[in-house]
Amino acid sequence: MFEAQSDGAVRAGGPTVVALTEQGAAAAQVPQASPVSEVLEVLEVLEVLEVLEVPLEVPPQGSRGAGPAGPGGPVAAEGILRRQALRESAARTYARSLPIVPVRARGLTIEGADGRRYLDCLSGAGTLALGHNHPVVLEAVRGVLDSGAPLHVLDLATPVKDAFTTELFACLPPALAADARIQFCGPAGTDAVEAALKLVRTATGRSGLLAFTGAYHGMTAGALGASGGAQDVRVTRLPFPQDFRCPFGVGGPEGARLGARWTESLLDDPKGGVPTPAAMLVEPVQGEGGVFPAPDAWLRRMREITEARGIPLIADEVQTGVGRTGAFWGVDHAGVVPDVMVLSKAIGGSLPLAVIVYRSGLDVWAPGAHAGTFRGNQLAMAAGAATLAYVRKNRLAERAGALGERMLTALRGLASDHPCIGDVRGRGLMIGVELVDPETGTAAQALAAAVRQECLNRGLIVELGGRHSSVVRLLPPLTLTDEQASAVLDRLADAIPAAAACRLH
């Protein structure tokens, strides 16, 4: 349905491929196995992994891997899924909607234990900037392992850490890099958000926080409290601009202007009930909130408002950083230099790593005021330095911007034929397709879930976001080729009408 053209555009045309796969049985439907058979299943998978090679080309829809039974076979995969359902927490998420058992991966392609291959447009929720097992990442990790360097060093200085910090500073906005400090945090983005909040509260002596509707900053207490779905509200919530469902009913630049005016009025009103806060926390693109890019002029206005009132601006670049949006950092589009940047996901090159980078004037906390046992992850620093350098030297941010724009154009063309597509939006390779009830315009959560399933049936991994989980999200690696982009769009274009037809019946 979509083809890569000689001019680089992705346009409609070509055949639509019909799905060939079917999902494995649900965990509850899988027959019980004995402990001995479970061990044999695992050994069978490991044995096949010794010889399995995943090809680089785009796999056909629903294709299988090594041999008709695949690596380990469907029985082994079903056994692993059954044991996961029995042993792991009820809080597990992706495993519920994506019942696959990845055993090998390279680039965009994942191969499951049942032999099926998938195009991965989840990318570890945006963690895999270079896709799975990129050669430069593997080489960096092997280099550390083969060198005999310590893998765990707390916050001690090492050559690996120095190389990572040097490369990261080379990629930062120059005005921040010239006067920056870095704090290595726990392994997840939410840990870095907590560190940023602690930093600004210590530096300003204030406790309040400005955050935005639709935000997502993590799952620990402070980060969750700053997110849009918080129940125990301890922050001042401000409207985040959007066109599709503008809180002021106007959208566009005028909607963004009204939001900025409301923010300014609230802060300057002596009876507004909002004392000067410790910081403003903002995402350059709201990802989990539904893929809403912050308008450049609005983000610049937020910088002006905070700077004029001595309020530190924290940019949460956990998912938008390292080229994802078409610029190295999401704030670069607006030319904004924040006081604090929260970084994780891609900066670890697929391994756990999180840091905050901030202006030196905020660096007032005492030794030991913030720490984390695993802040000295040497393998992640090596993989991260290699990833940052590869993205920078190969101009993958610019590539993501150009390819993402072509994909958005193609999807908007698809929307004209399908009234269930309410909106297509995004920036770079951070794309969202919001599904709605064509008659009422309300969010269509069930339809979005059906589209996700139809995508999986066709060998495409996507996830959902947005207020009502009605936004199909695409987060492919920055190494996505034109051919792969066409395959992703083709499968999604098949999945949407198939899901809509199933819902009608």
Tab-separated table of N, CA and C in Angstrom, residues 210-304:
chain	number	residue	atom	x	y	z
A	210	LEU	N	5.459	23.327	39.015
A	210	LEU	CA	4.544	23.519	37.899
A	210	LEU	C	4.718	22.356	36.926
A	211	ALA	N	3.614	21.705	36.584
A	211	ALA	CA	3.635	20.611	35.616
A	211	ALA	C	2.410	20.764	34.722
A	212	PHE	N	2.242	19.817	33.783
A	212	PHE	CA	1.245	20.022	32.740
A	212	PHE	C	0.266	18.869	32.615
A	213	THR	N	-0.928	19.201	32.177
A	213	THR	CA	-1.921	18.177	31.891
A	213	THR	C	-1.367	17.240	30.820
A	214	GLY	N	-1.636	15.953	30.984
A	214	GLY	CA	-1.172	14.976	30.009
A	214	GLY	C	0.255	14.529	30.182
A	215	ALA	N	0.954	15.065	31.171
A	215	ALA	CA	2.376	14.749	31.340
A	215	ALA	C	2.582	13.325	31.833
A	216	TYR	N	3.765	12.793	31.537
A	216	TYR	CA	4.211	11.526	32.139
A	216	TYR	C	5.691	11.656	32.440
A	217	HIS	N	6.043	11.440	33.724
A	217	HIS	CA	7.429	11.602	34.144
A	217	HIS	C	7.989	10.390	34.875
A	218	GLY	N	7.222	9.326	35.012
A	218	GLY	CA	7.745	8.132	35.666
A	218	GLY	C	6.786	7.571	36.685
A	219	MET	N	7.218	6.497	37.365
A	219	MET	CA	6.327	5.755	38.259
A	219	MET	C	6.735	5.806	39.726
A	220	THR	N	7.822	6.483	40.072
A	220	THR	CA	8.127	6.680	41.481
A	220	THR	C	7.269	7.822	42.018
A	221	ALA	N	7.232	7.995	43.326
A	221	ALA	CA	6.229	8.869	43.952
A	221	ALA	C	6.278	10.308	43.445
A	222	GLY	N	7.465	10.912	43.457
A	222	GLY	CA	7.561	12.301	43.032
A	222	GLY	C	7.282	12.477	41.554
A	223	ALA	N	7.845	11.584	40.731
A	223	ALA	CA	7.640	11.660	39.288
A	223	ALA	C	6.178	11.408	38.929
A	224	LEU	N	5.568	10.444	39.600
A	224	LEU	CA	4.162	10.140	39.337
A	224	LEU	C	3.274	11.299	39.767
A	225	GLY	N	3.635	11.952	40.861
A	225	GLY	CA	2.866	13.097	41.325
A	225	GLY	C	2.886	14.257	40.356
A	226	ALA	N	3.953	14.352	39.553
A	226	ALA	CA	4.056	15.414	38.558
A	226	ALA	C	3.393	15.043	37.237
A	227	SER	N	2.955	13.791	37.117
A	227	SER	CA	2.356	13.320	35.876
A	227	SER	C	0.872	13.654	35.831
A	228	GLY	N	0.309	13.583	34.636
A	228	GLY	CA	-1.057	14.030	34.438
A	228	GLY	C	-2.103	13.205	35.150
A	229	GLY	N	-1.814	11.945	35.429
A	229	GLY	CA	-2.813	11.088	36.056
A	229	GLY	C	-2.736	11.042	37.567
A	230	ALA	N	-1.986	11.954	38.186
A	230	ALA	CA	-1.798	11.925	39.647
A	230	ALA	C	-3.131	12.086	40.372
A	231	GLN	N	-3.324	11.299	41.433
A	231	GLN	CA	-4.527	11.384	42.244
A	231	GLN	C	-4.321	12.281	43.463
A	232	ASP	N	-3.125	12.158	44.061
A	232	ASP	CA	-2.780	12.987	45.224
A	232	ASP	C	-2.026	14.214	44.702
A	233	VAL	N	-2.769	15.259	44.372
A	233	VAL	CA	-2.193	16.391	43.646
A	233	VAL	C	-1.397	17.303	44.577
A	234	ARG	N	-0.111	17.442	44.292
A	234	ARG	CA	0.743	18.335	45.062
A	234	ARG	C	1.481	19.307	44.151
A	235	VAL	N	1.044	19.395	42.912
A	235	VAL	CA	1.662	20.320	41.970
A	235	VAL	C	0.577	21.201	41.369
A	236	THR	N	0.991	22.309	40.790
A	236	THR	CA	0.065	23.166	40.054
A	236	THR	C	0.028	22.698	38.609
A	237	ARG	N	-1.148	22.304	38.158
A	237	ARG	CA	-1.289	21.738	36.821
A	237	ARG	C	-1.642	22.823	35.809
A	238	LEU	N	-0.861	22.922	34.746
A	238	LEU	CA	-1.066	23.929	33.708
A	238	LEU	C	-1.501	23.249	32.416
A	239	PRO	N	-2.227	23.961	31.544
A	239	PRO	CA	-2.687	23.350	30.290
A	239	PRO	C	-1.550	23.208	29.280
A	240	PHE	N	-1.413	22.009	28.726
A	240	PHE	CA	-0.422	21.769	27.674
A	240	PHE	C	-1.120	21.977	26.333
A	241	PRO	N	-0.538	22.763	25.436
A	241	PRO	CA	-1.233	23.089	24.186
A	241	PRO	C	-1.387	21.883	23.271
A	242	GLN	N	-2.549	21.793	22.641
A	242	GLN	CA	-2.805	20.784	21.628
A	242	GLN	C	-3.895	21.300	20.704
A	243	ASP	N	-3.874	20.838	19.485
A	243	ASP	CA	-4.852	21.295	18.499
A	243	ASP	C	-6.106	20.436	18.504
A	244	PHE	N	-5.950	19.111	18.616
A	244	PHE	CA	-7.072	18.203	18.413
A	244	PHE	C	-8.145	18.359	19.487
A	245	ARG	N	-7.718	18.481	20.740
A	245	ARG	CA	-8.678	18.690	21.829
A	245	ARG	C	-8.159	19.816	22.717
A	246	CYS	N	-8.090	20.999	22.144
A	246	CYS	CA	-7.575	22.167	22.850
A	246	CYS	C	-8.445	22.471	24.070
A	247	PRO	N	-7.838	22.643	25.258
A	247	PRO	CA	-8.646	22.925	26.454
A	247	PRO	C	-9.414	24.242	26.364
A	248	PHE	N	-8.994	25.150	25.461
A	248	PHE	CA	-9.692	26.425	25.292
A	248	PHE	C	-10.633	26.417	24.088
A	249	GLY	N	-10.661	25.290	23.379
A	249	GLY	CA	-11.593	25.146	22.276
A	249	GLY	C	-11.212	25.857	20.998
A	250	VAL	N	-9.952	26.319	20.900
A	250	VAL	CA	-9.559	27.066	19.707
A	250	VAL	C	-8.385	26.429	18.965
A	251	GLY	N	-7.456	25.811	19.678
A	251	GLY	CA	-6.305	25.169	19.055
A	251	GLY	C	-5.349	26.159	18.429
A	252	GLY	N	-4.328	25.625	17.767
A	252	GLY	CA	-3.374	26.452	17.043
A	252	GLY	C	-2.611	27.421	17.919
A	253	PRO	N	-2.006	28.429	17.293
A	253	PRO	CA	-1.225	29.423	18.045
A	253	PRO	C	-2.046	30.161	19.098
A	254	GLU	N	-3.327	30.381	18.808
A	254	GLU	CA	-4.150	31.099	19.783
A	254	GLU	C	-4.367	30.270	21.038
A	255	GLY	N	-4.576	28.966	20.889
A	255	GLY	CA	-4.720	28.099	22.055
A	255	GLY	C	-3.453	28.080	22.892
A	256	ALA	N	-2.289	28.007	22.224
A	256	ALA	CA	-1.012	28.043	22.937
A	256	ALA	C	-0.815	29.379	23.643
A	257	ARG	N	-1.211	30.474	22.982
A	257	ARG	CA	-1.067	31.801	23.597
A	257	ARG	C	-1.926	31.927	24.851
A	258	LEU	N	-3.147	31.407	24.787
A	258	LEU	CA	-4.027	31.472	25.954
A	258	LEU	C	-3.457	30.649	27.116
A	259	GLY	N	-2.871	29.499	26.798
A	259	GLY	CA	-2.260	28.690	27.846
A	259	GLY	C	-1.108	29.408	28.522
A	260	ALA	N	-0.280	30.082	27.723
A	260	ALA	CA	0.839	30.841	28.281
A	260	ALA	C	0.331	32.016	29.119
A	261	ARG	N	-0.719	32.649	28.636
A	261	ARG	CA	-1.288	33.781	29.381
A	261	ARG	C	-1.851	33.316	30.711
A	262	TRP	N	-2.491	32.171	30.730
A	262	TRP	CA	-3.018	31.619	31.986
A	262	TRP	C	-1.882	31.344	32.968
A	263	THR	N	-0.790	30.771	32.477
A	263	THR	CA	0.358	30.481	33.328
A	263	THR	C	0.908	31.759	33.949
A	264	GLU	N	1.102	32.765	33.136
A	264	GLU	CA	1.648	34.034	33.603
A	264	GLU	C	0.727	34.682	34.637
A	265	SER	N	-0.569	34.666	34.353
A	265	SER	CA	-1.536	35.277	35.264
A	265	SER	C	-1.558	34.556	36.606
A	266	LEU	N	-1.506	33.244	36.563
A	266	LEU	CA	-1.558	32.459	37.795
A	266	LEU	C	-0.353	32.739	38.687
A	267	LEU	N	0.820	32.858	38.082
A	267	LEU	CA	2.034	33.082	38.861
A	267	LEU	C	2.091	34.492	39.440
A	268	ASP	N	1.491	35.452	38.744
A	268	ASP	CA	1.582	36.848	39.177
A	268	ASP	C	0.411	37.288	40.046
A	269	ASP	N	-0.583	36.449	40.201
A	269	ASP	CA	-1.765	36.790	40.995
A	269	ASP	C	-1.469	36.551	42.476
A	270	PRO	N	-1.415	37.597	43.308
A	270	PRO	CA	-1.102	37.392	44.729
A	270	PRO	C	-2.175	36.594	45.458
A	271	LYS	N	-3.348	36.482	44.873
A	271	LYS	CA	-4.409	35.675	45.462
A	271	LYS	C	-4.675	34.414	44.634
A	272	GLY	N	-3.733	34.065	43.785
A	272	GLY	CA	-3.912	32.898	42.925
A	272	GLY	C	-3.680	31.575	43.619
A	273	GLY	N	-3.113	31.636	44.826
A	273	GLY	CA	-2.874	30.402	45.570
A	273	GLY	C	-1.682	29.601	45.098
A	274	VAL	N	-0.810	30.217	44.277
A	274	VAL	CA	0.364	29.514	43.756
A	274	VAL	C	1.615	30.313	44.114
A	275	PRO	N	2.255	30.003	45.216
A	275	PRO	CA	3.516	30.679	45.546
A	275	PRO	C	4.589	30.315	44.529
A	276	THR	N	5.624	31.122	44.444
A	276	THR	CA	6.697	30.857	43.482
A	276	THR	C	7.223	29.438	43.667
A	277	PRO	N	7.182	28.618	42.619
A	277	PRO	CA	7.543	27.205	42.755
A	277	PRO	C	9.040	26.974	42.639
A	278	ALA	N	9.421	25.742	42.918
A	278	ALA	CA	10.829	25.355	42.797
A	278	ALA	C	11.236	25.177	41.345
A	279	ALA	N	10.277	24.835	40.466
A	279	ALA	CA	10.623	24.593	39.063
A	279	ALA	C	9.362	24.415	38.232
A	280	MET	N	9.553	24.473	36.926
A	280	MET	CA	8.562	24.029	35.951
A	280	MET	C	9.141	22.810	35.252
A	281	LEU	N	8.347	21.754	35.140
A	281	LEU	CA	8.775	20.494	34.531
A	281	LEU	C	7.960	20.267	33.261
A	282	VAL	N	8.640	20.137	32.108
A	282	VAL	CA	7.925	20.047	30.843
A	282	VAL	C	8.602	19.048	29.904
A	283	GLU	N	7.797	18.365	29.096
A	283	GLU	CA	8.290	17.482	28.034
A	283	GLU	C	8.226	18.231	26.701
A	284	PRO	N	9.289	18.235	25.912
A	284	PRO	CA	9.229	18.880	24.599
A	284	PRO	C	8.203	18.246	23.665
A	285	VAL	N	7.975	16.951	23.834
A	285	VAL	CA	6.861	16.250	23.195
A	285	VAL	C	6.268	15.333	24.247
A	286	GLN	N	4.982	15.463	24.484
A	286	GLN	CA	4.329	14.538	25.413
A	286	GLN	C	4.128	13.209	24.704
A	287	GLY	N	4.853	12.196	25.145
A	287	GLY	CA	4.767	10.892	24.502
A	287	GLY	C	3.616	10.054	25.013
A	288	GLU	N	3.708	9.623	26.271
A	288	GLU	CA	2.645	8.808	26.857
A	288	GLU	C	1.327	9.568	26.893
A	289	GLY	N	1.394	10.884	26.941
A	289	GLY	CA	0.186	11.696	26.979
A	289	GLY	C	-0.573	11.736	25.672
A	290	GLY	N	0.023	11.186	24.589
A	290	GLY	CA	-0.688	11.137	23.323
A	290	GLY	C	0.083	11.682	22.137
A	291	VAL	N	1.401	11.895	22.281
A	291	VAL	CA	2.271	12.404	21.219
A	291	VAL	C	1.838	13.815	20.814
A	292	PHE	N	2.013	14.741	21.726
A	292	PHE	CA	1.712	16.147	21.480
A	292	PHE	C	3.017	16.945	21.515
A	293	PRO	N	3.503	17.406	20.372
A	293	PRO	CA	4.705	18.255	20.372
A	293	PRO	C	4.379	19.633	20.961
A	294	ALA	N	5.255	20.125	21.817
A	294	ALA	CA	5.085	21.480	22.336
A	294	ALA	C	5.365	22.475	21.212
A	295	PRO	N	4.463	23.407	20.924
A	295	PRO	CA	4.747	24.426	19.903
A	295	PRO	C	6.003	25.214	20.274
A	296	ASP	N	6.832	25.484	19.288
A	296	ASP	CA	8.115	26.148	19.556
A	296	ASP	C	7.925	27.501	20.228
A	297	ALA	N	6.989	28.304	19.715
A	297	ALA	CA	6.774	29.639	20.290
A	297	ALA	C	6.282	29.540	21.731
A	298	TRP	N	5.442	28.552	22.005
A	298	TRP	CA	4.928	28.359	23.367
A	298	TRP	C	6.055	27.959	24.313
A	299	LEU	N	6.926	27.043	23.867
A	299	LEU	CA	8.023	26.615	24.729
A	299	LEU	C	8.980	27.768	25.007
A	300	ARG	N	9.206	28.601	23.996
A	300	ARG	CA	10.041	29.787	24.236
A	300	ARG	C	9.379	30.722	25.247
A	301	ARG	N	8.062	30.823	25.179
A	301	ARG	CA	7.344	31.678	26.133
A	301	ARG	C	7.450	31.103	27.546
A	302	MET	N	7.392	29.797	27.688
A	302	MET	CA	7.564	29.184	29.009
A	302	MET	C	8.951	29.486	29.560
A	303	ARG	N	9.953	29.490	28.690
A	303	ARG	CA	11.308	29.832	29.128
A	303	ARG	C	11.367	31.281	29.585
A	304	GLU	N	10.725	32.177	28.839
A	304	GLU	CA	10.717	33.592	29.223
A	304	GLU	C	10.008	33.801	30.548
